[in-house]
Structure formats: structure tokens, C-alpha cells
PDB file of C-alpha atoms in Angstrom:
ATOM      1  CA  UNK A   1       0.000   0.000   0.000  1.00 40.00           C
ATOM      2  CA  UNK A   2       1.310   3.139  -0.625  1.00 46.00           C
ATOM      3  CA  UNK A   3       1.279   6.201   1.306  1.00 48.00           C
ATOM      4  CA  UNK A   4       0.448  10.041   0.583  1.00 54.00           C
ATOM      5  CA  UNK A   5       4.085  11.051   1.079  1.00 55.00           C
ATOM      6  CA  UNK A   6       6.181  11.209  -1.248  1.00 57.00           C
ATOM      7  CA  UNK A   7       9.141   8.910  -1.385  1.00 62.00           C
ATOM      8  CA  UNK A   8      12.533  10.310  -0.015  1.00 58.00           C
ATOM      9  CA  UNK A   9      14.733   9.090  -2.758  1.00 62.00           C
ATOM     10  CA  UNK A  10      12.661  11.066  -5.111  1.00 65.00           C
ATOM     11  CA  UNK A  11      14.357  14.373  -3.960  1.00 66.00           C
ATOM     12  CA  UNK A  12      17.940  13.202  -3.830  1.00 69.00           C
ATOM     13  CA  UNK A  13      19.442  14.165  -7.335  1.00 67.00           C
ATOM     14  CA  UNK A  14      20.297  11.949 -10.185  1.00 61.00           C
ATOM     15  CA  UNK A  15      23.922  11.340 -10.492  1.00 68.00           C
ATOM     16  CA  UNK A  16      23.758  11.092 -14.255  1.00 74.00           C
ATOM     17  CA  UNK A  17      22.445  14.692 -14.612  1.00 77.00           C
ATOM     18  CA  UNK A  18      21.810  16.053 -10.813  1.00 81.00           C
ATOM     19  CA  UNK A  19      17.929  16.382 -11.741  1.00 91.00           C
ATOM     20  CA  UNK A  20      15.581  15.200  -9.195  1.00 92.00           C
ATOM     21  CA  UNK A  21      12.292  13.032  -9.979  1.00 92.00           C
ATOM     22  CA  UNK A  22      10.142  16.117 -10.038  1.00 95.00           C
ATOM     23  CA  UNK A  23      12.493  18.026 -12.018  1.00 95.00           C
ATOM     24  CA  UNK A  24      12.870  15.314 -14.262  1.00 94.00           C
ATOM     25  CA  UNK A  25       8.846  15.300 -14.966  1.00 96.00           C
ATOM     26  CA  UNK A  26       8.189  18.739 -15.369  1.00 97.00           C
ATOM     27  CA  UNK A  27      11.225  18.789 -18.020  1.00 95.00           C
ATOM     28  CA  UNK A  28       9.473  16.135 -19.732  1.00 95.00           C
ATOM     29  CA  UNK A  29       6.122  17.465 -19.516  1.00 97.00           C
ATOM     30  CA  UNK A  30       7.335  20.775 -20.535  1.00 96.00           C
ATOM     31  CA  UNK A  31       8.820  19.422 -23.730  1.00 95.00           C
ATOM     32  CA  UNK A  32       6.069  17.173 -24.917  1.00 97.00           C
ATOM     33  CA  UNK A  33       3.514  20.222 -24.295  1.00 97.00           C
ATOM     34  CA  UNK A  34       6.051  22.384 -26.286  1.00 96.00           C
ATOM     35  CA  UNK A  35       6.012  20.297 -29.022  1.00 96.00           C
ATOM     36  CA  UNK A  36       2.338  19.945 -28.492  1.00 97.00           C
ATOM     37  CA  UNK A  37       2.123  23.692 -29.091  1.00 96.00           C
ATOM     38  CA  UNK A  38       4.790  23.946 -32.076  1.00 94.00           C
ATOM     39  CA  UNK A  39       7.147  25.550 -29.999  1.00 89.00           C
ATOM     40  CA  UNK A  40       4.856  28.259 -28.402  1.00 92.00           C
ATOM     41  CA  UNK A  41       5.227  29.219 -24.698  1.00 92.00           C
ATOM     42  CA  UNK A  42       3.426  26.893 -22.118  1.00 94.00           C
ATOM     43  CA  UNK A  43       1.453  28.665 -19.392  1.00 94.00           C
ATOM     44  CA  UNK A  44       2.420  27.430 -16.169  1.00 94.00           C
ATOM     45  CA  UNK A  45      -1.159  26.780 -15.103  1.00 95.00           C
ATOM     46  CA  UNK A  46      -1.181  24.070 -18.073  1.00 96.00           C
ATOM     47  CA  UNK A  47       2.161  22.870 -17.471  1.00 97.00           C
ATOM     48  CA  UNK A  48       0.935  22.171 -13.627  1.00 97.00           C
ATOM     49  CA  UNK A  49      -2.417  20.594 -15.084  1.00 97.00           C
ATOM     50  CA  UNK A  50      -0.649  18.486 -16.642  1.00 98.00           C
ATOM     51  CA  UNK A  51       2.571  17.427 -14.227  1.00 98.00           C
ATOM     52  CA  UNK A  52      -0.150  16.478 -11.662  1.00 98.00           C
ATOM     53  CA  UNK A  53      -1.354  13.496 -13.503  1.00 98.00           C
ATOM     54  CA  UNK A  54       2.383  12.022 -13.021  1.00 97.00           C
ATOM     55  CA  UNK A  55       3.113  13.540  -9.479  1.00 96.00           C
ATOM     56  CA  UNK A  56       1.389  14.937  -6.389  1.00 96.00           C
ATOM     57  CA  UNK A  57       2.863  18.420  -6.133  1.00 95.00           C
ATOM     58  CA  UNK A  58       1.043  21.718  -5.668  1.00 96.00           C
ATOM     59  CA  UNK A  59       1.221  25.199  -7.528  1.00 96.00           C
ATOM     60  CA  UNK A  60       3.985  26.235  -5.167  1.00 95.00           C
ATOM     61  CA  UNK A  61       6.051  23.350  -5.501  1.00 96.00           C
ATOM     62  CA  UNK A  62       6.049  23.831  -9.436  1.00 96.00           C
ATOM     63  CA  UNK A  63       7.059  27.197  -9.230  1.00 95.00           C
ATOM     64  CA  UNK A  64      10.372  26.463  -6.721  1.00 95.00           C
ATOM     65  CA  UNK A  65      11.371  23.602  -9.651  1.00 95.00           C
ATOM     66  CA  UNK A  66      10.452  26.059 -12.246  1.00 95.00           C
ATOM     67  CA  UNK A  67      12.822  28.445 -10.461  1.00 94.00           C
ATOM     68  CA  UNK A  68      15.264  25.807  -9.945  1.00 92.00           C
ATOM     69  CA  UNK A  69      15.606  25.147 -13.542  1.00 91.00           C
ATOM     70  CA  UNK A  70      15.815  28.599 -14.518  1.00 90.00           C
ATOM     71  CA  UNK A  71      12.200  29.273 -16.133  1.00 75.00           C
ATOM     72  CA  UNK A  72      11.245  31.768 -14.079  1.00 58.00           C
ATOM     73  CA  UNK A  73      14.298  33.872 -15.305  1.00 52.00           C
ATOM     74  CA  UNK A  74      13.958  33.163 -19.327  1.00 49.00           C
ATOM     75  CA  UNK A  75      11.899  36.335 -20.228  1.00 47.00           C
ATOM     76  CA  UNK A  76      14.443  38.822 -18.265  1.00 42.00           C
ATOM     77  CA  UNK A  77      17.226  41.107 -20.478  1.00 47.00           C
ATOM     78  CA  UNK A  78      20.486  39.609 -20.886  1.00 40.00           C
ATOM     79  CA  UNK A  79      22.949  41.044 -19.376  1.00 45.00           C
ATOM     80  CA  UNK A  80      24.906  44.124 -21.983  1.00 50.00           C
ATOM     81  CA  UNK A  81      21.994  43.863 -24.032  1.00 45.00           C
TER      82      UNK A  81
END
């Protein structure tokens, strides 16, 4: 039987990449929905509709792997430019 918690080796990281398990998902999520879209930008409230049918994680949790990964920072100037 398995319990509501979420397993503990699921936030150690990979050491073929360093992702974690959720990271992992939402990566692949975000790049089947991206293709999905023909490249176009994925809202993040689709993106979380649809990383929820592989993991239990809420809005908040998204956004800190999000963050993590560098998403939240992809629409800000570069730097000189």
C-alpha cells in the first residue's frame, strides 16, 4: 500500500544529470507540451495541469522547480543587451 508522502529518494538528485524526480517530470512534460504547441510558450497553469497526472505536487512546488531550472528567469534582459 502506498502512502500520501512522497518517497525520499525522489528528492535526492540523479547522479547522471543532478535532476531530481520532479524536475525530471516537469522537463518532460514541458517538452512534450512544447512540441504539443509547435514551440509556443506553455502557461504554467497548463504545465501544472498536466505534471499532476504524473506527481502529487502543488502550484507552489512547481514554481520552486520552475525556479530551480531557470524558467522563471527566461523572459528577463540579458545582461549588456
Amino acid at each position: 500500500m502506498r502512502s500520501g508522502s512522497p518517497r525520499i529518494d525522489h528528492h535526492i538528485p540523479d547522479v547522471r544529470d543532478g535532476l531530481t524526480r520532479p524536475q525530471r517530470i516537469v522537463l518532460w512534460v514541458l517538452h512534450q507540451t512544447q512540441q504539443e504547441l509547435r514551440g509556443r510558450h506553455v502557461p504554467t497553469a497548463m504545465l501544472y495541469g498536466r505534471v499532476v497526472e504524473h506527481i502529487n505536487i502543488t502550484p507552489q512546488q512547481l514554481q520552486r522547480i520552475l525556479q530551480s531550472l531557470g524558467a522563471a528567469n527566461h523572459h528577463l534582459p540579458l545582461p549588456g543587451g
